Every structure is written in C-alpha cells, then in structure tokens.
Amino acid sequence: MSRKPVTTRTGRFFRLAGMTGSVASSYAARKARGLFSEESEESRHEYYSRMAEEIVDTLGELKGAVMKVGQIASQTQDFLPRELTDALQRLQKEAPAMEFAVIRQQIESELGDSVENLFASVDETPYAAASIGQVHAGQLLDGRQVVIKIQYPGVDRSCDSDLRQLRTALRLGGLLKMPKESVDDLFNEVRDRLHEELDYENEARNIHHFAQQHGGDDGILIPEAIPERSSRRVLTMEKVEGDHISEVTRERYDQETINLIGHRIFRTMADGLFRHRCIHGDPHAGNFAYRPDGTVVLYDFGCVKTLRPSTVAAYRHCIVDALNEDYAALDQHLIHLGARVEDHPPVDPEYYRMWRNIFYQPLDPGNQPYDYGQSDLHQQVAANTRSVFQYLNAFKPPVESILIDRMIAGHYWMMKRLGVKTDFRPLLEEYLEQESD
C-alpha cells in the first residue's frame, strides 16, 4: 500500500524532531524512575521495545537516509539493544511503495520530458521498493525491455540532516552503546556511502566497472545501464531476468547446480575483496537472481566501496591468524584493521578461540562438504553476543571494513537460503595466498 511521502526537508525535520523529543522524554522518565527503584529485566525490555517500534515506524515512513542507516545499524548488533536491532531488520523487508504520481513527476523532472515521450511504457506497479528509491519495469521506444530505478524526491537533499537527527535520537534515548569517537566514525562512513549511493550517475559508473571486472567470468551477468535515459536520480538499465532466491527450488535446481551457483557467488565476493579491492556492499537477496543453468545475475551497484590495500592486507592476516589459532597475531592485526582499541590490554585468547571455533565450522575438514542449508552459525553467534560486553571497551566498529563484514554476512544468508553444500576451504586458501592486483 502506498503512503503519502514526506518530501520536504522541513517536513522531514519536524517528523524526526518529533520522534527525537518523544524518545528523549521516555528516556528521561525511565531515568527518573530508576532513582527510586531498580529496573527489572521486563521493564527494560518493554522500554527498548517501545522505543524500537517508534523509531522503526518513523524511519519506514520517511524512507531515505534514515531508513538506510537503520538497515546498516541493524547489523551492528553489539552496540544497540537487541529489541532495536530486531525491529530495524524489518526495514530490510518492509519498504512500502510510493504512489506512481510522485514517481512520474520525478522521472519527468530528471529527464526533461513526459514519460510518454521517453518510454513506450512504464508499469505503474513497482517491480521493487527500497529505502531510497523504487524500480519500475518499462520499455524503450526502440522496444528494449528495461527497469527504471527512481530515487524518492528530497532524499538526497535531506541526507545529512536526517542522519544528524537519527544520531541525536539514538543518543538521547540511551540506545547507543559505544564511545563518541566510534559513533562519529560510524556515522561518517554511513554518510559517505550514502552520498555515493544517492548519485545514480556514480552507480552507472560502478556498473561499467563491475562489468569489466567480471567480464571474463563464466555464468555472471550484469545488466547494462542506458545513459540516454538516466540522470543523477533516475537510472535505466536493460532488463536481465532470473529467478528470485525463493524460486530456486529442488524441482528446478539440482544440488550440483546450486553448488555451482554457490561457487560463483563466492568467487565474485573473493575477487572483489582480495584481487580488485572493490566490493559490492549490499548483498541481500533482492540484488541477486539465478537461472537453472547456474547463471548468477548481479543487480544494484549503488553501495560499492573501494578498499585501501592496508585494509585488505589486515583482513587477510586476520583470517590466516584465526585459521592458525595464532591469537596474539590476530590481536595485533585487528588493531591494524581498526577493530581493536590500540591502547587497551591484549584480549584473552580464550575469547578469540570461542569466536574462531564458531566461524571455523564451514572450513573444518571434518565437516565437508559443509551443508549451509542446515547451518546454525547465526544462532551460535546470537547465543554468545552477551560475551561481547565483557570486552566492549577493547573493540570499536571497524569503520573501514564494516561493509566487508556486511558483505560476508549477506553471502552467508544467501548460501543458507540456497542450500549450498560444498567445501570452500580450497578456494579461500587460493585467495589467501595471492597478493591483490
């Protein structure tokens, strides 16, 4: 169901300011009650749940930067209450569409002509709706089938003020569990990536770059951008179809094909990280499609990050250290990666061993071929998150590598949903032995 958008900066400011005031008042009342009685676990849960609902409802209504940062924050689970991260994760699944009249106006404003003169047809029902824009199927005047990605009005102009308001709301609501310096780094990284993602001309360049990067890869398809029907806020691409992950069923895809798809996905991820140092940072199910011959289609290149050589080197060393159970070296390389506070005493090796043993399971020779469909790694991670608080002051959000973590987590979920059953250890070792280009 479509909602009436809040497209002006003033309207967005007041909507967010109202949310911030409400959250801050609730936090002040909670603190006042705490002066007279000890807060119960039930009361704390009720408070966090109520705040989470109010924040998520507002972000979902406003779309744009605040909704996108909410999605990213949901993956930084160590630094937000679980009630909030659980609610924020819904934003990845719930992106209500904007009415077509608004979309039409945006297309015509950006491309300088009527929709009828620009396209033979545009489907008024969105193909997909997301946080900063939505996609409509269409046809060019020459008959080519395309998809048109249209940015919601006002999103780019309000990006910075939206982020400031959201940060204020989280701080005044007592919902941020990290030092100010880490908050600054995290929000600066999110802002920089969002400014890039809001520039569809930049995305068109990314598409061209990734098409060249994977031009020689068998079974990888990347749709071509149509520059004459694109602008900073409208991006038209050729329509390259495939099955959504929910359509990859055993009736149409045998295990061998699913494993082939898994290997192709792994290679695109590892090539981007270790060889090209340029990664697709938004690998959720909607940005991939599949064909019964094992072809993988990649979509949406707005969230792309070029990595520093030192970051890739530190990440590679961390993986090697964990595989070799060299926890003293791992501690030092995490400092180089920016994930560990340098002046904090070394972390207990047993803490590292616990996490290493969880993440090592898909690479353990005794578990091969590893069945991702039956994997419960995410449940093991959730069951051990409380241990993070023991070392909260020793770690900080690894801003330079946060999209790497996001990419790997997204690929894990795709492997699980696809039901990949294979051994990635030889492939991983191949990349760990290479130096990036």
Short mmCIF file of N, CA and C in Angstrom, two decimals, residues 24-39 43 47:
data_model
loop_
_atom_site.label_atom_id
_atom_site.label_comp_id
_atom_site.label_asym_id
_atom_site.label_seq_id
_atom_site.Cartn_x
_atom_site.Cartn_y
_atom_site.Cartn_z
N ALA A 24 13.49 11.01 23.74
CA ALA A 24 14.23 11.64 24.83
C ALA A 24 13.37 11.74 26.09
N SER A 25 12.09 12.09 25.94
CA SER A 25 11.19 12.20 27.09
C SER A 25 11.01 10.84 27.78
N SER A 26 10.88 9.80 26.96
CA SER A 26 10.72 8.46 27.53
C SER A 26 11.97 8.04 28.29
N TYR A 27 13.14 8.40 27.75
CA TYR A 27 14.39 8.05 28.42
C TYR A 27 14.53 8.80 29.74
N ALA A 28 14.16 10.10 29.73
CA ALA A 28 14.24 10.90 30.95
C ALA A 28 13.32 10.33 32.03
N ALA A 29 12.11 9.92 31.62
CA ALA A 29 11.16 9.34 32.58
C ALA A 29 11.70 8.02 33.13
N ARG A 30 12.33 7.25 32.25
CA ARG A 30 12.91 5.98 32.69
C ARG A 30 14.03 6.21 33.70
N LYS A 31 14.88 7.20 33.42
CA LYS A 31 15.97 7.52 34.35
C LYS A 31 15.42 7.99 35.69
N ALA A 32 14.36 8.80 35.65
CA ALA A 32 13.77 9.31 36.89
C ALA A 32 13.21 8.16 37.73
N ARG A 33 12.54 7.22 37.08
CA ARG A 33 12.02 6.06 37.81
C ARG A 33 13.15 5.25 38.43
N GLY A 34 14.29 5.22 37.73
CA GLY A 34 15.41 4.44 38.23
C GLY A 34 16.03 5.01 39.49
N LEU A 35 15.76 6.30 39.78
CA LEU A 35 16.29 6.89 41.01
C LEU A 35 15.61 6.32 42.24
N PHE A 36 14.42 5.79 42.05
CA PHE A 36 13.63 5.33 43.19
C PHE A 36 13.50 3.81 43.27
N SER A 37 13.76 3.13 42.18
CA SER A 37 13.64 1.67 42.21
C SER A 37 14.54 1.06 41.15
N GLU A 38 14.96 -0.16 41.37
CA GLU A 38 15.82 -0.86 40.42
C GLU A 38 14.98 -1.36 39.25
N GLU A 39 15.48 -1.15 38.05
CA GLU A 39 14.73 -1.52 36.85
C GLU A 39 14.80 -3.02 36.64
N SER A 43 10.90 -4.60 32.59
CA SER A 43 10.70 -3.17 32.34
C SER A 43 11.67 -2.65 31.29
N TYR A 47 10.71 -1.04 27.64
CA TYR A 47 11.19 0.28 27.20
C TYR A 47 11.85 0.19 25.83
#
